[in-house]
XYZ file of C-alpha atoms in Angstrom:
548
model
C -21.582 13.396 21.778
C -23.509 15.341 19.717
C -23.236 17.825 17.065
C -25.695 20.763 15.361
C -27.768 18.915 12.829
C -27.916 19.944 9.655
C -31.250 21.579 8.244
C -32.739 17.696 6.861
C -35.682 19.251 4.354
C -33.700 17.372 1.620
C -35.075 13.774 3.165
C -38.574 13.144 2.265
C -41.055 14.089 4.477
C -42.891 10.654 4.899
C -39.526 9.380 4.329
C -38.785 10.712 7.733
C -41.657 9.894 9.332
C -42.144 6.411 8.520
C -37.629 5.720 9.204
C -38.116 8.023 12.192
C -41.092 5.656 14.145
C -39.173 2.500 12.579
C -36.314 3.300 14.112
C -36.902 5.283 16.871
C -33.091 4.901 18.422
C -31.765 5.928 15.056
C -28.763 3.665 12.886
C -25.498 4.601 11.380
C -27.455 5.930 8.371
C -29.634 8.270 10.173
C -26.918 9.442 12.464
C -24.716 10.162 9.103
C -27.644 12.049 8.064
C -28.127 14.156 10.987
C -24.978 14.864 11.806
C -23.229 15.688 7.983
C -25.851 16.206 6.044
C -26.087 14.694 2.587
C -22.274 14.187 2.724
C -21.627 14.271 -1.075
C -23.573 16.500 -3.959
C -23.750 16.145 -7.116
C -21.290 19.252 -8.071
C -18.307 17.861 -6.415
C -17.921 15.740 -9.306
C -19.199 17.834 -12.312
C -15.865 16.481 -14.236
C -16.735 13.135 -14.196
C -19.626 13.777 -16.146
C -20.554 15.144 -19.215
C -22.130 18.821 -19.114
C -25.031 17.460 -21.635
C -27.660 14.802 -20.877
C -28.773 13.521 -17.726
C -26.309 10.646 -15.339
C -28.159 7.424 -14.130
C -28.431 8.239 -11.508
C -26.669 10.993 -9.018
C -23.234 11.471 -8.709
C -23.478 12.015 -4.856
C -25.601 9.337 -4.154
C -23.166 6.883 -5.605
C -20.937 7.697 -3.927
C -22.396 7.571 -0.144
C -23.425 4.182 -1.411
C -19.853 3.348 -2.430
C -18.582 4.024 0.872
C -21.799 1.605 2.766
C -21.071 -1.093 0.432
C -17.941 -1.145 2.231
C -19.138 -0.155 5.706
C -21.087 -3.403 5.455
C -18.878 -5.400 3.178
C -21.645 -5.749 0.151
C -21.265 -6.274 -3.669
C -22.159 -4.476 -6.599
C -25.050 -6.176 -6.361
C -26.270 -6.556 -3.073
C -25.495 -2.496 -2.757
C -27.872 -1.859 -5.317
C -30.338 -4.076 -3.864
C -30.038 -2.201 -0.271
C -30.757 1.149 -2.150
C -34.569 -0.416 -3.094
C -34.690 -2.347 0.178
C -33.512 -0.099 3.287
C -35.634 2.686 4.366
C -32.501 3.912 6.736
C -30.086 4.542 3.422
C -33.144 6.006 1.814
C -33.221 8.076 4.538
C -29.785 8.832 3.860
C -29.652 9.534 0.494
C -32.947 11.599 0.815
C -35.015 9.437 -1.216
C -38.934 8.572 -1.498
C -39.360 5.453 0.304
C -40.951 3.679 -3.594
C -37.576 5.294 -5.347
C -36.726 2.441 -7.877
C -32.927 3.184 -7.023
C -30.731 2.304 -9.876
C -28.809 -1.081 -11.798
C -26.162 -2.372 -9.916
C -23.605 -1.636 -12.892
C -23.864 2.275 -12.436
C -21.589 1.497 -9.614
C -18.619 0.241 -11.142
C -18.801 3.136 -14.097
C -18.947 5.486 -11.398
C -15.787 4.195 -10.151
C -14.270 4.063 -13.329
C -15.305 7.678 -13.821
C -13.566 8.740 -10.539
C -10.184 7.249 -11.807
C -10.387 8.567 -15.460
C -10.394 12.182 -13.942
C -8.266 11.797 -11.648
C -10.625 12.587 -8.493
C -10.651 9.392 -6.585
C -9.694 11.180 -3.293
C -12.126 13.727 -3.103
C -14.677 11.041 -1.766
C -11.950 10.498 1.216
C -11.554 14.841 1.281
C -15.073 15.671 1.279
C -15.523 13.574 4.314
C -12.545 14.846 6.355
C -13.482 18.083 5.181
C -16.846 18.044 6.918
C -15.334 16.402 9.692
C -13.179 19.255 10.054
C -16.027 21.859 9.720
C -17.223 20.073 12.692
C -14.740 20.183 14.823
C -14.188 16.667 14.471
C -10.913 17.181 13.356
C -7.886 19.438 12.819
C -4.476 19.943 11.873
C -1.607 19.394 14.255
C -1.493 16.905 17.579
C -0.697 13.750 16.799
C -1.161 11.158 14.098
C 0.653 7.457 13.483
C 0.766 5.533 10.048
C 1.469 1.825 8.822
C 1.121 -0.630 6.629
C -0.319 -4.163 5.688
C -0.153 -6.188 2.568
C -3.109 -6.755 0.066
C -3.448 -9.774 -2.062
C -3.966 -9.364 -5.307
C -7.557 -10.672 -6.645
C -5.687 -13.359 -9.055
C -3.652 -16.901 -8.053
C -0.043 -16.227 -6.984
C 1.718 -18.359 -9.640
C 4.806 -20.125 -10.004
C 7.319 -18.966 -12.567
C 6.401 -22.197 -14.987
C 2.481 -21.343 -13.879
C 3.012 -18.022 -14.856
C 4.647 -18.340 -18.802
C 1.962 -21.359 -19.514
C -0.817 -18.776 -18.334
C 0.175 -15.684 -19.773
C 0.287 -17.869 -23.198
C -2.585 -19.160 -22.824
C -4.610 -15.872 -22.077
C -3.086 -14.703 -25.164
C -4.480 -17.573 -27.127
C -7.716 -16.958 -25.598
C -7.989 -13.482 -27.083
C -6.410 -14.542 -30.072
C -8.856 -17.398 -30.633
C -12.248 -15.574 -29.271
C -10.746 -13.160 -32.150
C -9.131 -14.140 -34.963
C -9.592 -18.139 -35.069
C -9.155 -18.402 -38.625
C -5.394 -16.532 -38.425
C -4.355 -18.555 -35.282
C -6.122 -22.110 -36.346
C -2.243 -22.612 -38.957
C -0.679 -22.153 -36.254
C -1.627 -24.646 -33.510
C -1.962 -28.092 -33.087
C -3.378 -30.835 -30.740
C -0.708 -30.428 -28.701
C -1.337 -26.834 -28.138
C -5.071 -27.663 -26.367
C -3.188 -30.272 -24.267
C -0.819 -27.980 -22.959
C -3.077 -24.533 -22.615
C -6.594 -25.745 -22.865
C -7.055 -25.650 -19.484
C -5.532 -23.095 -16.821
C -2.431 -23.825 -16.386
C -1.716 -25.657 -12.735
C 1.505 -26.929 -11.282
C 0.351 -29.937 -10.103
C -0.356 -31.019 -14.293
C 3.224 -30.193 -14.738
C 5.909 -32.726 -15.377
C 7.815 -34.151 -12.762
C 11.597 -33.751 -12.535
C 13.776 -30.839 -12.839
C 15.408 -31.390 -16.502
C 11.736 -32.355 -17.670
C 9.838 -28.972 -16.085
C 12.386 -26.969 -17.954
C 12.144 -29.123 -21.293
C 8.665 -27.944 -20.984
C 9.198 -24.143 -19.769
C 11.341 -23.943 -23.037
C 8.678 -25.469 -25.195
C 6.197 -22.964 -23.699
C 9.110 -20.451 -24.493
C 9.036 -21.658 -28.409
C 5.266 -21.627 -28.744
C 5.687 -17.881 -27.373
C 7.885 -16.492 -29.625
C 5.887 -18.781 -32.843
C 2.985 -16.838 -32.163
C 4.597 -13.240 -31.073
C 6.782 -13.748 -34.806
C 3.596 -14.667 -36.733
C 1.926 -11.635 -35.568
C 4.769 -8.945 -35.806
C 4.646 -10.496 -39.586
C 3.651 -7.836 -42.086
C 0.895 -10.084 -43.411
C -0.815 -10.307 -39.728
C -3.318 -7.523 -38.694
C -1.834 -4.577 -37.369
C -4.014 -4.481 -34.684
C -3.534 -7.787 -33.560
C -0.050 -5.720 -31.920
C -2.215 -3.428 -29.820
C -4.453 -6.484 -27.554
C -3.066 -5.869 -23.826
C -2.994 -9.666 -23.718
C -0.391 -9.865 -26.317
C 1.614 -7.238 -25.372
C 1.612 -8.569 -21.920
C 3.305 -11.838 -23.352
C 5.720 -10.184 -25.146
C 6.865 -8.281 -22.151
C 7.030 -11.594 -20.394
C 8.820 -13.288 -22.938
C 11.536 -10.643 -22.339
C 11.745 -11.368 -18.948
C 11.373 -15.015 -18.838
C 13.681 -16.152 -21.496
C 16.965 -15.849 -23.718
C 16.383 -15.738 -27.529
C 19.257 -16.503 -29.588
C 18.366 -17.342 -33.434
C 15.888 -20.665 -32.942
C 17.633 -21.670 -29.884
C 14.981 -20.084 -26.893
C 16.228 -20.608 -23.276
C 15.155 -20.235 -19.705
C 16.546 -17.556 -17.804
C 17.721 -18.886 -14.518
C 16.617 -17.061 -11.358
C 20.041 -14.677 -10.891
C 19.073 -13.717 -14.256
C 15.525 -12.384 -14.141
C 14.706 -8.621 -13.424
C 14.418 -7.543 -9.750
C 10.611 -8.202 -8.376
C 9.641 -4.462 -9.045
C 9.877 -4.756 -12.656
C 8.881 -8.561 -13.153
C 5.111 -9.428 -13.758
C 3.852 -11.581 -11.499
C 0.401 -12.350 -13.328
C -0.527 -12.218 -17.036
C -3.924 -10.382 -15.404
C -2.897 -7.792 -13.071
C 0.325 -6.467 -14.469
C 0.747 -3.605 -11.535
C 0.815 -6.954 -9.159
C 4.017 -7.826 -7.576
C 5.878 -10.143 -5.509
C 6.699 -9.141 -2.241
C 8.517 -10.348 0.591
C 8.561 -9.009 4.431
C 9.671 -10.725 7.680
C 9.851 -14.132 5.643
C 6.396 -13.882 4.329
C 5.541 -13.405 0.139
C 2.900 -12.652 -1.487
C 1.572 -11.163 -4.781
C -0.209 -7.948 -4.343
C 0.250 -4.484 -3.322
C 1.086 -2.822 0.435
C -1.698 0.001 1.945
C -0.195 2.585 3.973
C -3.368 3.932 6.329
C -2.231 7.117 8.208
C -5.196 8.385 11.518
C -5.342 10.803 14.229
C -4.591 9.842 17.741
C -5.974 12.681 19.662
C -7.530 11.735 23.298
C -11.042 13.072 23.869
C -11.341 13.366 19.592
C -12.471 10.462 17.104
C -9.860 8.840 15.419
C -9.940 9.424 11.658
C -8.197 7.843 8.714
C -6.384 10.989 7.189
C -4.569 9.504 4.360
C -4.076 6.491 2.435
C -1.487 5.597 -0.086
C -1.267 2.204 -2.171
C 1.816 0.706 -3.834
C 2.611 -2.534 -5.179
C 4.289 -5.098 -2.683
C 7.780 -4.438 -3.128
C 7.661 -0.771 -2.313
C 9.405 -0.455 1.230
C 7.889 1.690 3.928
C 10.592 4.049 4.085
C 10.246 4.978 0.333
C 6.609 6.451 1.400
C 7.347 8.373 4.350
C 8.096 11.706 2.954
C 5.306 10.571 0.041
C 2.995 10.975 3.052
C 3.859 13.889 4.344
C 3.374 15.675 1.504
C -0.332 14.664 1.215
C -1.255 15.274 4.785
C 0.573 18.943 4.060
C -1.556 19.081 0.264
C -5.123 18.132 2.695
C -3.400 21.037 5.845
C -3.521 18.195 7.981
C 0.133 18.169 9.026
C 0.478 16.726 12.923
C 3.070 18.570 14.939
C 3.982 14.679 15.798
C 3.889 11.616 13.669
C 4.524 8.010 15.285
C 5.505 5.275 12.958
C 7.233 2.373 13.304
C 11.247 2.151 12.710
C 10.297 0.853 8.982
C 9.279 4.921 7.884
C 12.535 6.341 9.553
C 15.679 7.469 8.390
C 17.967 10.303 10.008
C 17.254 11.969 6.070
C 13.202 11.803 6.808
C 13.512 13.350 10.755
C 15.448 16.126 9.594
C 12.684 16.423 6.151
C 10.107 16.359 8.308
C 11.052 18.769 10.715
C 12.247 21.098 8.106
C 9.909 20.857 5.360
C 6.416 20.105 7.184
C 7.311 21.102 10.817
C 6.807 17.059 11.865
C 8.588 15.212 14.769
C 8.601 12.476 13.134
C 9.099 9.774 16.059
C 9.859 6.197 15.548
C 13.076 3.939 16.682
C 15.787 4.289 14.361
C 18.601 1.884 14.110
C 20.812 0.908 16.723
C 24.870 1.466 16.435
C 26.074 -1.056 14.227
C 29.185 -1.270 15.938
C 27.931 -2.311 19.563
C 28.250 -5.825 21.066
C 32.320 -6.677 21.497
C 32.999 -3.221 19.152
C 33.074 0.184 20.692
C 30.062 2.129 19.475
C 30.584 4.901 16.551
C 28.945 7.723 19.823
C 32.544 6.475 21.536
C 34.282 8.427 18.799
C 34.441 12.174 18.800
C 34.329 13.695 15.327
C 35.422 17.145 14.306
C 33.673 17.696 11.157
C 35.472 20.838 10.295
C 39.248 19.332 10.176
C 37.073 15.942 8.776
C 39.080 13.837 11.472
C 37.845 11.371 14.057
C 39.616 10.814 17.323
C 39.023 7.313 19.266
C 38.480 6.738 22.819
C 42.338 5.681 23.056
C 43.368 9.391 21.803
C 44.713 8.327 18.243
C 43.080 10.214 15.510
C 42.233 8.975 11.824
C 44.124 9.341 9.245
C 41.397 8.497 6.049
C 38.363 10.445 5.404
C 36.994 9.613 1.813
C 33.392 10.833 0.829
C 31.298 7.621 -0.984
C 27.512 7.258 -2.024
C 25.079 4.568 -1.532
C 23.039 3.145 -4.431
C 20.171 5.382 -2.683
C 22.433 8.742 -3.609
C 23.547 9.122 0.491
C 26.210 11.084 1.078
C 28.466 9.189 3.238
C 31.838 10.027 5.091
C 34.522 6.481 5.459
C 36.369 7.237 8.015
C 39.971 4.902 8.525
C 42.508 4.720 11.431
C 45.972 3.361 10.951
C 46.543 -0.080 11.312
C 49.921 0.870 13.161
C 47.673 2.475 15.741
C 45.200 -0.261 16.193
C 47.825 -3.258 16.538
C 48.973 -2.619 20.174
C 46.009 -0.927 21.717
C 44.859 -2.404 24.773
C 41.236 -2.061 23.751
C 41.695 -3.463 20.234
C 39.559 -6.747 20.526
C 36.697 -4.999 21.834
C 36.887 -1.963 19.184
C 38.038 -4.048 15.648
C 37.546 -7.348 14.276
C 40.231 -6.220 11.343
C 43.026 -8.388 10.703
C 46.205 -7.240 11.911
C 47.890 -7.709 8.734
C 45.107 -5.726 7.566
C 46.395 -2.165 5.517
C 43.887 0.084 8.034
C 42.543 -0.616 11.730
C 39.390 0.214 12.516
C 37.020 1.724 10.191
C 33.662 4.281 10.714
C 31.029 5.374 8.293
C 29.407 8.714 9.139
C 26.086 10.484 7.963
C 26.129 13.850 6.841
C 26.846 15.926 9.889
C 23.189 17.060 10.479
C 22.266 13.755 9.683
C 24.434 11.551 12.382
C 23.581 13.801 14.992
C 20.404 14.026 14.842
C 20.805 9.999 14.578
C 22.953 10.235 17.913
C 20.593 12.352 19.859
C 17.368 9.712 18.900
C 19.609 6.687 19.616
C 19.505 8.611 23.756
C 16.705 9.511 23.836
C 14.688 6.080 22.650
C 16.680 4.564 25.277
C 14.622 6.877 28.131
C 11.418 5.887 29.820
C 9.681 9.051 28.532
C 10.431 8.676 25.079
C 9.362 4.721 25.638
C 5.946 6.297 27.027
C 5.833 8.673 24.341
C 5.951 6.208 21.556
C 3.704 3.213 23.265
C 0.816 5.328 21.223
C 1.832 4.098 18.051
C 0.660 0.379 18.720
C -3.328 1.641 18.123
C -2.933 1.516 14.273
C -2.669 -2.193 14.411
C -5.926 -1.822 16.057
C -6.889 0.132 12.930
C -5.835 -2.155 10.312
C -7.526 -5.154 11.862
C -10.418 -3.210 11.825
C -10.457 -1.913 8.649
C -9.214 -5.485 7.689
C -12.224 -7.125 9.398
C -15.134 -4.528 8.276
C -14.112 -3.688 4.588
C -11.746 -6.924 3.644
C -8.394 -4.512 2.312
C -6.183 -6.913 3.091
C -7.580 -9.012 -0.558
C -8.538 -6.466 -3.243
C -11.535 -6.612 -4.899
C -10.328 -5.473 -8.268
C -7.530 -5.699 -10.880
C -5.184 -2.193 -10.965
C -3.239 -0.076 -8.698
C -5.945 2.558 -10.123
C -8.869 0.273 -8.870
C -7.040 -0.930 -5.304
C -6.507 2.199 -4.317
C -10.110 3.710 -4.945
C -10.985 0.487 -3.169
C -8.844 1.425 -0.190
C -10.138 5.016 -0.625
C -13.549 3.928 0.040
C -12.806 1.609 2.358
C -10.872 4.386 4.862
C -13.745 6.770 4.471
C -16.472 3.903 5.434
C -13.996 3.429 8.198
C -14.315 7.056 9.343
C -17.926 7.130 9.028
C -18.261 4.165 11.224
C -16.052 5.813 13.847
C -17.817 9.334 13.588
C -21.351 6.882 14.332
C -19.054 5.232 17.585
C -18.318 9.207 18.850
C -21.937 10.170 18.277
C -23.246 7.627 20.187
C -20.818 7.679 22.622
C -19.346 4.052 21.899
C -16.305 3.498 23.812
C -13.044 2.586 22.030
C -12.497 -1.506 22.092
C -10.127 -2.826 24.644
C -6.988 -4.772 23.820
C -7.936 -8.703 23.462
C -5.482 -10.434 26.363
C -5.986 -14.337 26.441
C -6.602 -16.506 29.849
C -3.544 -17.833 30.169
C -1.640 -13.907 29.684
C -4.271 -12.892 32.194
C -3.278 -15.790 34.860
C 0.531 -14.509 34.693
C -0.229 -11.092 34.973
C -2.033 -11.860 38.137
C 0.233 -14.186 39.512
């Protein structure tokens, strides 16, 4: 595939010549070149950077190398070093070929530039928007979205692991600090229990013994969080993130009443969304899906899924692990709609769909959104709610047996759904010849069978996708959405998302920023050259029983 090049008199002429007769059959870096152009410039990120005086080193340039050091999974470092060392990215970033390039700590004040002002995504726009200008991509057709956890870069810890450490960082600052203020207020017994980071296998053994010591942890706490909300302490000593990180902990973790201090027991700690999980990454949480935990964030990576077009990562949202996939669909929507690259279909799994988000989608954004939504939670030995005919006008439901309800009461879920509870009288249910497959109410019971109802537009348009993901076209239809588990294990495998390199919800998600668009660059290389897509990995053995 090819595309018009780009006028290239901003490389170098030897430059050129010299990467041109080394590598005669081009690389990814050339390609890039040839195809794009210099990709970023310097003015797309004018508010980063202060009007007076002179950057480092260029804005744009730092930011095609941010998105190679993840192409080819480098560090700070070793990215840096490829700037001095690689003709191809000097070919690239239209350098001289004896350019000294720049320190490797530019790069991570860049980054920290991008996420000051607020302009961490333009580095994933810019890209789709010369992709676009290309004809490498466009709105509408189809796109499919999901998600994978990210591990946090710190040590999952235990609840006991996690009060001893959060102390102890505290007393690290405090003691790096002011050592004369905290030396009173320590003894011996304070190095043996937070000199060294705090592991469970050090701890205690026994259950009345590890909670002895959880509450001692809990009194040194509160000793040093009192000595310092003193009004002879430093006033400052209130503002060190370390020690305001313990006293949010402390809240969480334990009971204070007068100079008793005890440990909260697990039915009384806040829900995992507004617990820390780690004295060093407070955004961190503990999630929990399908069985598995861990302590981290969730990536949500959103591509095209066009035939005879490249697939590109379109959007990318990060939250912290206990966000649920559902709570991001129409959070998704919106910035494919704020980039006017809204698909006319959007495949996700049944995780992203409610009956609330198809009829959002379709209104709103003009999305079939298409995914498997729940099935009747009445089938098996019950009837199924679609045997019930409902009249929403007269707010009465009449069974398959003729009898209609006689209870219609409007209720909300904790979500702020509107729901409809729908009752039938008991005097009804108790002789009906169907009753044991319809109701597992007791017959003493004061109503017979029960229904809860959607909003009308919302149950049926829940009723019609219940048919229709029962048909072989809509089956066919939907088999599509299994290629973005092909793109997560790629992006896993390439760029490493699935363990963050930094501390922040900020930082992850410029990480997964960057990571997506060195994804897309990789894939516009695969369409230039003509690279087929990779085909599904089937094992020997799933091989021999297909063919038998």
């Amino acid at each position: 595939m090819s595309l018009q090049s780009w006028d290239d008199r901003g490389v170098p002429e030897w430059t050129a010549r010299v990467v041109r007769a080394s590598f005669p059959k081009g690389t990814l870096a050339m390609r890039i070149r040839d195809a794009l152009g210099p990709v970023f410039t310097d003015d797309m990120f004018t508010e980063a950077f202060p009007a007076g005086g002179r950057p480092a080193a260029s804005p744009g340039a730092l930011a095609l190398v941010s998105v190679l050091q993840y192409a080819e999974g480098l560090s700070d470092r070793q990215a840096a070093d490829q700037v001095r060392a690689r003709m191809d990215w000097k070919y690239l970033l239209g350098l001289e070929l004896d350019d000294p390039g720049f320190d490797f700590t530019v790069l991570s004040d860049f980054r920290a530039r991008l996420i000051k002002h607020g302009i961490e995504e333009k580095v994933l726009d810019v890209v789709l928007d010369r992709c676009a200008r290309h004809g490498l991509l466009r709105a509408g057709g189809r796109q499919r979205t999901d998600s994978t956890h990210v591990l946090a870069a710190v040590h999952t810890l235990n609840r006991m692991e996690f009060v001893g450490e959060t102390l102890r960082a505290a007393l690290e600052v405090l003691a790096a600090t002011v050592p004369a203020w905290l030396t009173p207020l320590i003894d011996a017994g304070w190095v043996e229990r937070y000199g060294a980071r705090v592991d469970s296998y050090r701890f205690p053994k026994g259950d009345d013994v590890r909670t002895r010591w959880a509450e001692q942890v809990g009194r040194d706490g509160y000793l040093i969080l009192d000595a310092i909300a003193a009004s002879a302490a430093p006033a400052w000593l209130r503002e060190i993130p370390a020690v305001q990180v313990l006293a949010l902990a402390w809240q969480q973790q334990y009971h204070r009443d007068g100079e008793e201090v005890r440990w909260r027991e697990g039915k009384d700690l806040p829900p995992s969304r507004d617990r820390l999980s780690s004295p060093y990454d407070t955004d961190a949480c503990y999630g929990l899906k399908r069985g598995k935990g861990w302590c981290g964030y969730k990536v949500h990576l959103s591509e095209t899924c066009d035939p005879q077009m490249p697939h590109l990562i379109t959007n990318v949202a990060t939250t912290d692990a206990t966000v649920t996939d559902t709570e991001m669909t129409g959070n998704i929507h919106q910035n494919l709609a704020t980039r006017r690259l809204t698909p006319e279909q959007h495949v996700v799994d049944a995780g992203y769909v409610t009956a609330a988000h198809v009829l959002t989608a379709r209104d709103e954004h003009r999305i079939d959104l298409l995914g498997p939504v729940g099935p009747d939670t009445h089938q098996g030995e019950r009837l199924p709610r679609s045997a019930f005919r409902v009249d929403w006008q007269a707010r009465t439901v009449t069974c398959p047996q003729g009898k209609a309800s006689i209870s219609w009461s409007t209720q909300r879920r904790n979500s702020g759904t509107e729901l409809a509870r729908v009752h039938f009288a008991a005097t009804d249910c108790t002789g009906c010849t169907v009753r044991a497959a319809c109701t597992t109410a007791a017959v003493n019971s004061k109503w017979g069978r029960s229904l809860t109802l959607l909003p009308a537009a919302q149950q049926q348009i829940l009723d019609t996708r219940r048919r229709e993901q029962t048909t072989e076209a809509w089956q066919q239809s939907y088999h599509i959405r299994a290629g973005v588990e092909a793109t997560i294990s790629q992006t896993t495998r390439r760029t490493g998302i699935r363990r963050t390199r930094y501390l922040g919800m900020d930082k992850t998600h410029l990480g997964h920023l960057l990571a997506a668009t060195a994804i897309n660059v990789i894939r516009i290389d695969a369409w230039l050259t003509d690279t087929p897509l990779g085909r599904t990995r089937t094992s020997h053995l799933t091989q021999l029983h297909l063919a038998g």
